[in-house]
Short mmCIF file of C-alpha atoms in Angstrom, two decimals:
data_model
loop_
_atom_site.label_atom_id
_atom_site.label_comp_id
_atom_site.label_asym_id
_atom_site.label_seq_id
_atom_site.Cartn_x
_atom_site.Cartn_y
_atom_site.Cartn_z
CA MET T 1122 -29.14 -28.37 143.87
CA SER T 1123 -30.84 -25.23 145.21
CA PRO T 1124 -33.13 -23.53 142.68
CA THR T 1125 -31.89 -20.12 143.82
CA THR T 1126 -28.35 -20.47 142.32
CA THR T 1127 -29.24 -18.64 139.12
CA THR T 1128 -26.03 -16.56 139.14
CA THR T 1129 -23.81 -19.63 139.48
CA THR T 1130 -25.54 -21.33 136.55
CA ILE T 1131 -24.89 -18.34 134.30
CA THR T 1132 -21.19 -18.03 135.21
CA GLU T 1133 -20.58 -21.70 134.47
CA LYS T 1134 -21.65 -21.28 130.84
CA PRO T 1135 -18.88 -21.37 128.24
CA PRO T 1136 -17.40 -17.94 127.40
CA SER T 1137 -18.92 -18.11 123.91
CA GLN T 1138 -22.45 -18.06 125.30
CA THR T 1139 -24.07 -14.82 126.44
CA PRO T 1140 -26.45 -15.06 129.40
CA THR T 1141 -30.03 -13.97 128.80
CA PRO T 1142 -30.39 -10.42 130.09
CA THR T 1143 -32.82 -9.84 132.91
CA PRO T 1144 -35.89 -7.91 131.70
CA THR T 1145 -35.67 -4.30 132.79
CA PRO T 1146 -38.73 -3.27 134.77
CA THR T 1147 -40.76 -0.39 133.43
CA PRO T 1148 -39.80 2.76 135.37
CA THR T 1149 -42.52 4.40 137.42
CA PRO T 1150 -43.44 7.79 135.95
CA THR T 1151 -42.60 10.80 138.09
CA PRO T 1152 -43.78 14.42 137.91
CA THR T 1153 -40.39 15.58 136.66
CA ASP T 1154 -40.51 13.48 133.48
CA THR T 1155 -44.25 13.60 132.71
CA ILE T 1156 -45.52 15.79 129.88
CA ILE T 1157 -49.25 16.39 129.36
CA THR T 1158 -50.59 17.76 126.07
CA LEU T 1159 -53.92 19.57 125.99
CA HIS T 1160 -55.79 21.09 123.06
CA ARG T 1161 -56.91 24.67 123.37
CA THR T 1162 -60.54 25.40 122.47
CA PRO T 1163 -62.33 28.76 122.60
CA THR T 1164 -63.66 27.93 126.06
CA SER T 1165 -61.26 25.46 127.70
CA LEU T 1166 -58.25 23.16 127.50
CA THR T 1167 -59.17 19.54 126.81
CA SER T 1168 -57.39 16.27 126.26
CA PRO T 1169 -56.96 15.29 122.60
CA ARG T 1170 -57.32 11.64 123.54
CA PRO T 1171 -60.74 10.16 122.69
CA LYS T 1172 -62.54 8.45 125.55
CA PHE T 1173 -65.28 5.92 126.00
CA LYS T 1174 -67.64 7.64 128.41
CA ASN T 1175 -70.38 6.53 130.74
CA THR T 1176 -72.90 9.02 129.33
CA LEU T 1177 -76.14 7.06 129.62
CA LEU T 1178 -78.89 9.57 130.37
CA ALA T 1179 -81.14 9.00 133.37
CA SER T 1180 -84.08 10.26 131.33
CA VAL T 1181 -83.99 7.30 128.91
CA GLY T 1182 -84.91 5.06 131.82
CA TYR T 1183 -88.40 6.51 131.50
CA LEU T 1184 -88.88 5.57 127.84
CA GLU T 1185 -90.99 2.58 128.86
CA LEU T 1186 -93.17 4.94 130.86
CA ALA T 1187 -93.45 7.27 127.86
CA ASN T 1188 -94.55 4.36 125.69
CA ALA T 1189 -97.31 3.73 128.22
CA GLY T 1190 -98.59 7.28 127.77
CA ASP T 1191 -101.29 6.00 125.43
CA PHE T 1192 -103.27 4.43 128.27
CA ALA T 1193 -105.99 7.11 128.09
CA ALA T 1194 -106.43 6.57 124.35
CA ASN T 1195 -106.66 2.79 124.75
CA VAL T 1196 -108.65 2.53 127.98
CA TRP T 1197 -111.26 5.13 126.97
CA ASN T 1198 -111.38 4.20 123.30
CA GLU T 1199 -114.88 5.52 122.72
CA ILE T 1200 -116.83 8.31 121.03
CA PRO T 1201 -117.53 10.85 122.36
CA VAL T 1202 -114.23 11.02 124.28
CA PRO T 1203 -114.81 11.62 128.03
CA THR T 1204 -113.51 14.91 129.41
CA HIS T 1205 -111.17 13.29 131.91
CA ALA T 1206 -109.72 11.15 129.09
CA VAL T 1207 -109.11 14.26 126.98
CA ILE T 1208 -107.20 15.83 129.88
CA CYS T 1209 -105.02 12.72 130.26
CA MET T 1210 -104.39 12.57 126.52
CA ALA T 1211 -103.42 16.26 126.45
CA ILE T 1212 -100.89 15.65 129.23
CA PHE T 1213 -99.32 12.30 128.36
CA GLY T 1214 -99.24 12.69 124.58
CA PRO T 1215 -96.81 15.64 124.67
CA ILE T 1216 -94.81 13.92 127.44
CA ALA T 1217 -94.27 10.94 125.14
CA LEU T 1218 -93.09 13.28 122.37
CA LEU T 1219 -90.76 15.05 124.81
CA ALA T 1220 -89.26 11.72 125.86
CA SER T 1221 -88.28 11.08 122.25
CA LEU T 1222 -86.05 14.17 122.39
CA PHE T 1223 -84.11 12.68 125.31
CA ALA T 1224 -83.82 9.45 123.33
CA ALA T 1225 -82.38 11.42 120.39
CA ARG T 1226 -79.83 13.07 122.69
CA ASP T 1227 -78.82 9.73 124.18
CA LEU T 1228 -78.54 8.29 120.68
CA TYR T 1229 -76.09 11.06 119.78
CA LEU T 1230 -73.97 10.24 122.84
CA ALA T 1231 -74.11 6.52 122.04
CA VAL T 1232 -72.98 7.15 118.46
CA SER T 1233 -70.05 9.19 119.81
CA ASN T 1234 -69.00 6.19 121.90
CA LEU T 1235 -69.45 3.87 118.93
CA ARG T 1236 -67.15 6.05 116.83
CA VAL T 1237 -64.27 5.92 119.29
CA LEU T 1238 -64.79 2.19 119.87
CA ARG T 1239 -64.65 1.54 116.12
CA ALA T 1240 -61.46 3.59 115.81
CA GLU T 1241 -59.88 1.59 118.63
CA ARG T 1242 -61.06 -1.65 117.03
CA LYS T 1243 -59.35 -0.77 113.74
CA LEU T 1244 -56.05 -0.16 115.53
CA LEU T 1245 -56.28 -3.45 117.41
CA LEU T 1246 -57.17 -5.42 114.27
CA LEU T 1247 -54.21 -3.88 112.43
CA LEU T 1248 -51.96 -4.75 115.35
CA LEU T 1249 -53.07 -8.39 115.47
CA LEU T 1250 -52.84 -8.70 111.68
CA ALA T 1251 -49.28 -7.39 111.75
CA ARG T 1252 -48.34 -9.70 114.62
CA SER T 1253 -49.80 -12.72 112.82
CA THR T 1254 -47.41 -12.10 109.91
CA THR T 1255 -44.31 -11.04 111.88
CA THR T 1256 -44.30 -12.86 115.21
CA PRO T 1257 -42.31 -16.16 115.35
CA SER T 1258 -44.06 -19.37 116.30
CA THR T 1259 -45.06 -19.39 119.94
CA THR T 1260 -44.28 -23.09 120.30
CA THR T 1261 -40.50 -22.57 120.36
CA THR T 1262 -38.50 -22.43 123.55
CA ALA T 1263 -37.33 -19.18 125.10
CA ALA T 1264 -33.78 -19.66 123.79
CA THR T 1265 -34.99 -20.43 120.27
CA LYS T 1266 -37.20 -17.35 120.36
CA GLU T 1267 -34.23 -15.18 121.32
CA THR T 1268 -32.04 -16.64 118.57
CA SER T 1269 -34.69 -16.40 115.85
CA THR T 1270 -35.53 -12.85 116.87
CA SER T 1271 -31.88 -11.81 116.67
CA THR T 1272 -31.49 -13.48 113.27
CA SER T 1273 -34.61 -11.89 111.79
CA THR T 1274 -33.52 -8.49 113.09
CA SER T 1275 -30.11 -8.74 111.44
CA THR T 1276 -31.25 -10.16 108.10
CA SER T 1277 -34.35 -8.12 107.38
CA SER T 1278 -35.33 -4.50 107.55
CA PRO T 1279 -36.92 -3.47 110.85
CA PRO T 1280 -40.69 -3.09 110.90
CA PRO T 1281 -42.16 0.39 111.04
CA PRO T 1282 -42.40 1.99 114.49
CA THR T 1283 -46.02 1.08 115.18
CA PRO T 1284 -47.76 -0.28 118.30
CA THR T 1285 -47.19 -3.75 116.79
CA ASN T 1286 -43.69 -3.83 118.25
CA THR T 1287 -44.56 -2.94 121.83
CA THR T 1288 -47.93 -4.46 122.75
CA SER T 1289 -48.31 -8.10 123.79
CA THR T 1290 -50.56 -10.20 121.57
CA SER T 1291 -52.56 -11.63 124.46
CA LYS T 1292 -53.32 -8.20 125.84
CA ALA T 1293 -54.25 -6.92 122.37
CA ARG T 1294 -56.67 -9.84 121.96
CA ALA T 1295 -58.15 -9.10 125.38
CA LEU T 1296 -58.56 -5.44 124.48
CA LEU T 1297 -60.25 -6.43 121.23
CA ALA T 1298 -62.65 -8.77 123.04
CA LEU T 1299 -63.52 -6.06 125.55
CA ASN T 1300 -63.95 -3.58 122.71
CA THR T 1301 -66.31 -5.98 120.91
CA ARG T 1302 -68.50 -6.45 123.98
CA GLN T 1303 -68.68 -2.72 124.63
CA LEU T 1304 -69.39 -2.06 120.96
CA LEU T 1305 -72.31 -4.49 120.92
CA THR T 1306 -73.62 -3.23 124.26
CA GLU T 1307 -73.63 0.38 123.05
CA ALA T 1308 -75.19 -0.63 119.73
CA ILE T 1309 -77.96 -2.86 121.12
CA ASP T 1310 -78.63 -1.85 124.72
CA ARG T 1311 -78.38 1.83 123.95
CA ALA T 1312 -78.46 2.96 120.30
CA LEU T 1313 -81.08 0.40 119.22
CA MET T 1314 -83.11 1.12 122.35
CA ASP T 1315 -83.05 4.85 121.63
CA VAL T 1316 -84.14 4.31 118.03
CA LEU T 1317 -86.95 1.84 118.73
CA LEU T 1318 -88.28 3.14 122.03
CA GLY T 1319 -87.75 6.76 120.99
CA GLY T 1320 -89.51 6.13 117.69
CA GLY T 1321 -92.26 4.27 119.49
CA ALA T 1322 -92.70 7.23 121.84
CA VAL T 1323 -93.22 9.49 118.82
CA LEU T 1324 -95.88 7.19 117.37
CA VAL T 1325 -97.60 6.76 120.72
CA GLY T 1326 -97.51 10.49 121.43
CA VAL T 1327 -98.98 11.39 118.05
CA GLY T 1328 -101.63 8.69 118.36
CA THR T 1329 -102.60 9.85 121.85
CA ILE T 1330 -102.98 13.47 120.72
CA LEU T 1331 -105.02 12.38 117.69
CA ALA T 1332 -107.36 10.48 120.00
CA ILE T 1333 -108.53 13.82 121.37
CA PHE T 1334 -110.12 14.46 117.96
CA GLY T 1335 -111.51 10.95 117.64
CA ALA T 1336 -114.95 12.19 116.59
CA ASP T 1337 -113.64 12.09 113.03
CA ALA T 1338 -113.71 8.49 111.75
CA ALA T 1339 -110.41 8.72 109.85
CA VAL T 1340 -108.65 10.33 112.80
CA PHE T 1341 -110.13 7.69 115.11
CA GLU T 1342 -108.70 4.86 113.00
CA ALA T 1343 -105.28 6.53 112.74
CA SER T 1344 -105.22 7.07 116.48
CA ASN T 1345 -106.06 3.44 117.15
CA LEU T 1346 -103.20 2.30 114.93
CA LEU T 1347 -100.57 4.69 116.29
CA SER T 1348 -101.47 4.20 119.94
CA GLY T 1349 -102.11 0.50 119.41
CA PHE T 1350 -100.18 -2.22 117.62
CA VAL T 1351 -98.14 0.06 115.32
CA GLY T 1352 -96.95 2.39 118.07
CA ASN T 1353 -96.11 -0.42 120.49
CA ALA T 1354 -94.46 -2.73 117.96
CA PRO T 1355 -91.00 -1.07 118.27
CA ALA T 1356 -90.95 -1.72 122.03
CA ALA T 1357 -91.87 -5.36 121.46
CA ALA T 1358 -89.19 -5.73 118.77
CA PHE T 1359 -86.55 -4.25 121.06
CA GLY T 1360 -87.59 -6.58 123.86
CA VAL T 1361 -87.02 -9.64 121.66
CA VAL T 1362 -83.65 -8.47 120.29
CA ASN T 1363 -82.43 -7.34 123.69
CA ALA T 1364 -83.42 -10.64 125.30
CA GLY T 1365 -81.34 -12.54 122.73
CA TRP T 1366 -78.32 -10.31 123.29
CA THR T 1367 -78.76 -10.64 127.05
CA GLY T 1368 -78.53 -14.42 126.81
CA VAL T 1369 -75.28 -14.17 124.87
CA LEU T 1370 -73.91 -11.67 127.38
CA VAL T 1371 -74.78 -13.72 130.46
CA VAL T 1372 -73.22 -16.88 129.02
CA GLY T 1373 -70.09 -14.97 127.98
CA LEU T 1374 -69.66 -13.44 131.42
CA GLN T 1375 -69.98 -16.87 133.01
CA ARG T 1376 -67.22 -18.19 130.73
CA ARG T 1377 -64.97 -15.34 131.81
CA TRP T 1378 -65.54 -16.10 135.46
CA ARG T 1379 -64.73 -19.75 134.88
CA GLY T 1380 -61.53 -18.61 133.20
CA ALA T 1381 -60.73 -16.63 136.32
CA CYS T 1382 -61.34 -19.70 138.49
CA THR T 1383 -58.81 -21.72 136.48
CA SER T 1384 -56.25 -18.92 136.30
CA LEU T 1385 -52.80 -20.07 137.38
CA SER T 1386 -51.61 -16.72 138.67
CA LEU T 1387 -54.73 -15.83 140.64
CA CYS T 1388 -55.02 -19.31 142.16
CA ALA T 1389 -51.34 -19.21 143.10
CA ALA T 1390 -51.64 -15.74 144.55
CA SER T 1391 -54.65 -16.70 146.63
CA SER T 1392 -53.13 -19.93 147.93
CA THR T 1393 -49.74 -18.39 148.71
CA ALA T 1394 -51.22 -16.47 151.64
CA GLY T 1395 -51.85 -19.71 153.49
CA GLY T 1396 -48.73 -21.63 152.44
CA GLY T 1397 -46.06 -18.95 152.18
CA GLY T 1398 -44.94 -19.14 155.80
CA GLY T 1399 -43.09 -22.44 155.45
CA GLY T 1400 -40.38 -21.05 153.20
CA GLY T 1401 -38.76 -18.74 155.73
CA GLY T 1402 -39.40 -15.25 156.91
CA GLY T 1403 -38.88 -13.53 153.54
CA GLY T 1404 -40.96 -16.07 151.64
CA GLY T 1405 -43.78 -15.84 154.15
CA THR T 1406 -43.95 -12.09 153.86
CA GLY T 1407 -44.00 -12.11 150.11
CA GLY T 1408 -46.57 -14.87 150.02
CA GLY T 1409 -48.87 -13.01 152.34
CA ALA T 1410 -48.72 -9.90 150.20
CA GLY T 1411 -49.29 -11.78 147.01
CA GLY T 1412 -52.16 -13.74 148.53
CA GLY T 1413 -53.79 -10.54 149.73
CA VAL T 1414 -53.71 -8.99 146.27
CA GLY T 1415 -54.85 -12.20 144.57
CA GLY T 1416 -57.69 -12.69 147.04
CA LYS T 1417 -58.94 -9.12 146.64
CA VAL T 1418 -58.77 -9.34 142.86
CA ARG T 1419 -60.66 -12.65 142.76
CA MET T 1420 -63.33 -11.32 145.10
CA ARG T 1421 -63.83 -8.13 143.11
CA LEU T 1422 -63.68 -9.97 139.81
CA ARG T 1423 -66.46 -12.29 140.93
CA ALA T 1424 -68.55 -9.38 142.23
CA ARG T 1425 -68.05 -7.46 138.99
CA PHE T 1426 -69.14 -10.31 136.73
CA ARG T 1427 -72.06 -11.23 138.97
CA MET T 1428 -73.36 -7.65 138.92
CA LEU T 1429 -73.01 -7.50 135.14
CA GLN T 1430 -74.83 -10.83 134.79
CA VAL T 1431 -77.67 -9.86 137.12
CA HIS T 1432 -78.13 -6.50 135.42
CA ALA T 1433 -78.12 -8.08 131.97
CA ALA T 1434 -80.55 -10.85 132.94
CA VAL T 1435 -83.00 -8.52 134.69
CA ASN T 1436 -82.77 -6.00 131.86
CA GLY T 1437 -83.41 -8.67 129.22
CA VAL T 1438 -86.36 -10.28 130.99
CA THR T 1439 -87.91 -6.91 131.85
CA GLY T 1440 -87.58 -5.64 128.29
CA LEU T 1441 -89.20 -8.79 126.91
CA VAL T 1442 -92.11 -8.68 129.36
CA ALA T 1443 -92.61 -4.94 128.82
CA GLY T 1444 -92.61 -5.40 125.05
CA MET T 1445 -95.23 -8.11 125.19
CA ALA T 1446 -97.33 -6.18 127.69
CA SER T 1447 -97.24 -3.09 125.48
CA MET T 1448 -98.80 -5.12 122.67
CA VAL T 1449 -101.51 -6.34 125.04
CA THR T 1450 -102.38 -2.76 126.03
CA ALA T 1451 -103.73 -2.12 122.54
CA ARG T 1452 -106.76 -4.25 123.40
CA MET T 1453 -106.77 -4.96 127.15
CA TRP T 1454 -106.37 -2.50 130.01
CA TRP T 1455 -104.63 -4.96 132.34
CA GLY T 1456 -101.53 -4.79 130.16
CA TYR T 1457 -100.74 -1.51 131.90
CA VAL T 1458 -100.80 -3.28 135.26
CA VAL T 1459 -98.02 -5.55 134.00
CA LEU T 1460 -96.11 -2.52 132.68
CA ILE T 1461 -95.98 -0.76 136.07
CA PRO T 1462 -93.34 -3.03 137.71
CA CYS T 1463 -91.45 -3.16 134.41
CA VAL T 1464 -91.16 0.64 134.36
CA VAL T 1465 -89.87 0.63 137.95
CA VAL T 1466 -87.29 -2.07 137.21
CA VAL T 1467 -86.07 -0.27 134.07
CA VAL T 1468 -85.59 3.00 135.99
CA VAL T 1469 -83.66 1.21 138.75
CA GLY T 1470 -81.58 -0.68 136.18
CA ASN T 1471 -80.72 2.58 134.45
CA TRP T 1472 -79.50 4.02 137.75
CA PHE T 1473 -77.58 0.86 138.59
CA TRP T 1474 -75.70 0.98 135.29
CA ARG T 1475 -74.83 4.66 135.56
CA VAL T 1476 -73.66 4.48 139.17
CA ARG T 1477 -72.41 0.93 139.80
CA LEU T 1478 -71.42 -0.58 136.46
CA GLY T 1479 -70.56 2.06 133.86
CA TYR T 1480 -67.17 3.75 133.63
CA ASP T 1481 -65.05 6.09 131.54
CA ARG T 1482 -61.85 4.88 129.93
CA ALA T 1483 -59.32 6.31 127.52
CA MET T 1484 -59.09 4.64 124.14
CA TRP T 1485 -56.07 2.47 123.41
CA ARG T 1486 -53.63 4.19 121.06
CA GLY T 1487 -50.71 1.77 121.01
CA GLU T 1488 -49.08 2.37 124.37
CA ALA T 1489 -46.02 0.29 125.11
CA GLU T 1490 -46.73 -2.91 127.00
CA PRO T 1491 -44.38 -5.71 128.11
CA GLU T 1492 -43.51 -8.15 125.36
CA GLU T 1493 -45.37 -11.43 125.45
CA GLY T 1494 -43.30 -14.43 126.42
CA GLU T 1495 -41.41 -13.01 129.38
CA GLU T 1496 -41.93 -14.50 132.82
CA GLY T 1497 -43.54 -17.69 131.59
CA GLY T 1498 -46.00 -16.18 129.13
CA HIS T 1499 -48.43 -14.75 131.70
CA ASP T 1500 -46.99 -11.25 131.84
CA GLY T 1501 -50.09 -9.62 130.42
CA GLU T 1502 -52.23 -11.18 133.15
CA SER T 1503 -49.63 -10.49 135.84
CA ASP T 1504 -49.34 -6.85 134.84
CA VAL T 1505 -53.08 -6.33 135.06
CA VAL T 1506 -53.28 -8.11 138.44
CA GLU T 1507 -50.41 -5.98 139.73
CA GLU T 1508 -52.00 -2.76 138.48
CA LEU T 1509 -55.34 -3.80 139.93
CA GLY T 1510 -53.69 -4.34 143.29
CA ALA T 1511 -52.19 -0.86 143.14
CA VAL T 1512 -55.53 0.71 142.21
CA ILE T 1513 -57.38 -1.17 144.96
CA GLU T 1514 -54.78 -0.10 147.51
CA ALA T 1515 -54.99 3.51 146.32
CA ARG T 1516 -58.79 3.51 146.69
CA GLU T 1517 -58.62 2.01 150.16
CA THR T 1518 -55.93 4.42 151.41
CA LEU T 1519 -57.01 7.56 149.54
CA ASP T 1520 -58.20 9.36 152.66
CA ALA T 1521 -54.93 8.59 154.44
CA TRP T 1522 -52.48 9.98 151.88
CA VAL T 1523 -54.56 12.83 150.47
CA GLU T 1524 -53.15 15.12 153.19
CA GLY T 1525 -49.51 14.52 152.22
CA PRO T 1526 -46.98 17.07 150.93
CA LEU T 1527 -47.29 18.50 147.41
CA ASP T 1528 -44.57 16.42 145.75
CA ARG T 1529 -46.02 13.20 147.18
CA LEU T 1530 -49.57 14.03 146.11
CA MET T 1531 -48.41 14.98 142.61
CA GLY T 1532 -46.41 11.77 142.42
CA ARG T 1533 -49.47 9.69 143.24
CA ILE T 1534 -51.56 11.61 140.71
CA VAL T 1535 -48.98 10.82 138.02
CA ARG T 1536 -48.44 7.22 139.14
CA HIS T 1537 -52.14 6.39 138.88
CA GLY T 1538 -52.63 8.01 135.47
CA MET T 1539 -54.62 11.00 136.72
CA ALA T 1540 -52.25 13.76 135.57
CA GLU T 1541 -54.21 14.53 132.40
CA ALA T 1542 -57.51 14.85 134.25
CA PHE T 1543 -55.83 16.98 136.91
CA CYS T 1544 -54.41 19.38 134.31
CA GLU T 1545 -57.82 19.70 132.64
CA ARG T 1546 -59.42 20.52 135.97
CA LEU T 1547 -56.61 22.90 136.90
CA ALA T 1548 -57.02 24.77 133.60
CA ARG T 1549 -60.70 25.35 134.43
CA ARG T 1550 -60.08 26.47 137.99
CA TRP T 1551 -56.71 28.21 137.65
CA GLY T 1552 -56.46 29.26 134.04
CA GLU T 1553 -54.08 32.11 134.82
CA HIS T 1554 -51.33 29.72 135.96
CA PRO T 1555 -48.13 30.29 133.92
CA VAL T 1556 -48.13 26.74 132.49
CA PHE T 1557 -51.32 27.56 130.57
CA ALA T 1558 -50.02 30.83 129.13
CA GLY T 1559 -49.85 31.40 125.37
CA ASP T 1560 -52.22 31.17 122.45
CA THR T 1561 -50.95 28.04 120.70
CA LYS T 1562 -53.41 25.34 119.71
CA GLU T 1563 -51.58 22.72 121.78
CA VAL T 1564 -50.34 23.28 125.31
CA CYS T 1565 -47.55 21.02 126.58
CA ILE T 1566 -47.42 20.93 130.36
CA ALA T 1567 -44.45 19.56 132.28
CA VAL T 1568 -46.05 18.30 135.47
CA GLY T 1569 -42.84 19.08 137.33
CA ASP T 1570 -43.43 22.79 136.62
CA LEU T 1571 -46.60 22.61 138.71
CA LEU T 1572 -44.42 22.01 141.78
CA SER T 1573 -42.55 25.30 141.41
CA GLY T 1574 -43.63 28.84 142.21
CA SER T 1575 -44.04 31.05 145.23
CA GLU T 1576 -45.16 29.78 148.61
CA SER T 1577 -48.69 30.99 147.96
CA ASP T 1578 -48.72 29.22 144.57
CA GLN T 1579 -47.51 25.99 146.14
CA ALA T 1580 -50.09 26.28 148.90
CA ARG T 1581 -52.86 26.73 146.36
CA MET T 1582 -51.50 23.86 144.25
CA LEU T 1583 -51.56 21.64 147.34
CA ASP T 1584 -55.19 22.58 147.93
CA GLU T 1585 -56.02 21.90 144.27
CA CYS T 1586 -54.39 18.46 144.48
CA GLY T 1587 -56.32 17.61 147.62
CA LEU T 1588 -59.64 18.77 146.18
CA PHE T 1589 -59.00 16.89 142.95
CA LEU T 1590 -58.26 13.64 144.73
CA ARG T 1591 -61.30 13.96 147.00
CA GLU T 1592 -63.76 15.01 144.29
CA ASP T 1593 -62.46 13.40 141.09
CA GLY T 1594 -59.68 11.03 142.10
CA ARG T 1595 -61.92 8.47 143.75
CA LYS T 1596 -64.15 8.28 140.67
CA ILE T 1597 -61.14 7.95 138.36
CA LEU T 1598 -59.71 5.11 140.45
CA GLU T 1599 -63.12 3.44 140.58
CA ASP T 1600 -63.46 3.64 136.79
CA ARG T 1601 -59.93 2.30 136.38
CA GLU T 1602 -60.66 -0.65 138.64
CA ARG T 1603 -63.84 -1.55 136.73
CA TYR T 1604 -62.01 -1.38 133.42
CA LEU T 1605 -59.07 -3.47 134.63
CA LEU T 1606 -61.39 -6.11 136.10
CA GLU T 1607 -63.13 -6.55 132.75
CA LEU T 1608 -59.80 -6.56 130.89
CA LEU T 1609 -58.48 -9.19 133.29
CA GLY T 1610 -61.56 -11.31 132.65
CA GLU T 1611 -60.85 -11.24 128.92
CA LEU T 1612 -57.20 -12.14 129.50
CA LEU T 1613 -58.11 -15.06 131.75
CA LEU T 1614 -60.58 -16.38 129.17
CA ILE T 1615 -57.89 -16.24 126.48
CA GLN T 1616 -55.31 -18.00 128.65
CA ALA T 1617 -57.68 -20.55 130.24
#
């Protein structure tokens, strides 16, 4: 019997049985039915939605260099202090103190990220707790699930309208795992680094300045302590802690990649490209498309995890070596020779994270997702793979469709979740547009209204769309791809 006679099988059921309804696909958002809400501030219109932001400062990459600013005090640790040593101390002592201000600023930004991550974590934990007490056993068959769900709905009061009812459990667990990793990364790799290295820079800076007045015995001893073991101890402590966290991170990323290698959907998608042609013309075409998406996703997933692993490993080893070398500098000058390559590697690693690894993402607030259990139980993974394919295609073809008509450009902006960012940018550049009129605290913008207006207004709107996609759209799509790749890795680990 042909496996494609699904309709015949349903019609042969007894009249008393109702066929299982086909899941309705989620409609693609269009400009005419998209509403964006912005909060009005004294200076601008901003999104009320909290975001996890890639705000690592480039200046904190030089904290290791600032902690080495005591070299004059340690190398020329003698009385009277040579004139050239005094000049070096007068220069590098204040520089170390100045670096601590950048560390304080970066700490503030890190704490802001930690706040939004903790808020998201609370929502996800509440969701999973509610699902653990309300969701039927996942070991039942699809028909039993449908019957038990109908019975529970008719015999008990409906649950409150929370995200619990619309978000799949597997995707919620993946979001929670990703949230946990980002939370620990911000807390250890950033906040702890700012506290310890920034505090160490203060001690080293004060000790270096005190060394200028080393003719006084008490000042000399205090300078030796602050620019020696006491001032360099925070850097050594951070190196040890960071090395331990790096080991955990590298092993965890390897487990996620192994989960991707054993993924049913990705393996099937990749292999379909080569074996889809035998099933006829239609099957061959579909297989080729699916294989292309699966192959691209696997390739980018591997590259993403490998870059994260290499960055973590290099960062951990460098921090450990730099911490130990900083302790050596208190007594031996050659410790600074070891510190030189460490400083260079830390600066490059800081750049690599900001440009190649970090990304912005909106916090999860309970958006509707497909229910778990449809399409064989891998819908969460399939949805992410499908969305990744769309994002990858959009990035690759951005230059081709950025010159399209206004309605098509606006449709792509909405379809790829960029409408909110576009409205924020438009409010800054074209604040006199009628959609931003009024003095209410919240501004609700119907994206379809941006398509109306005079010919000159539409021409300017077309230019604004093109500029947005060229200047901001590529970065938004890039951030979205990085986020989805990491989310997919968590999903694959859960389902492996």
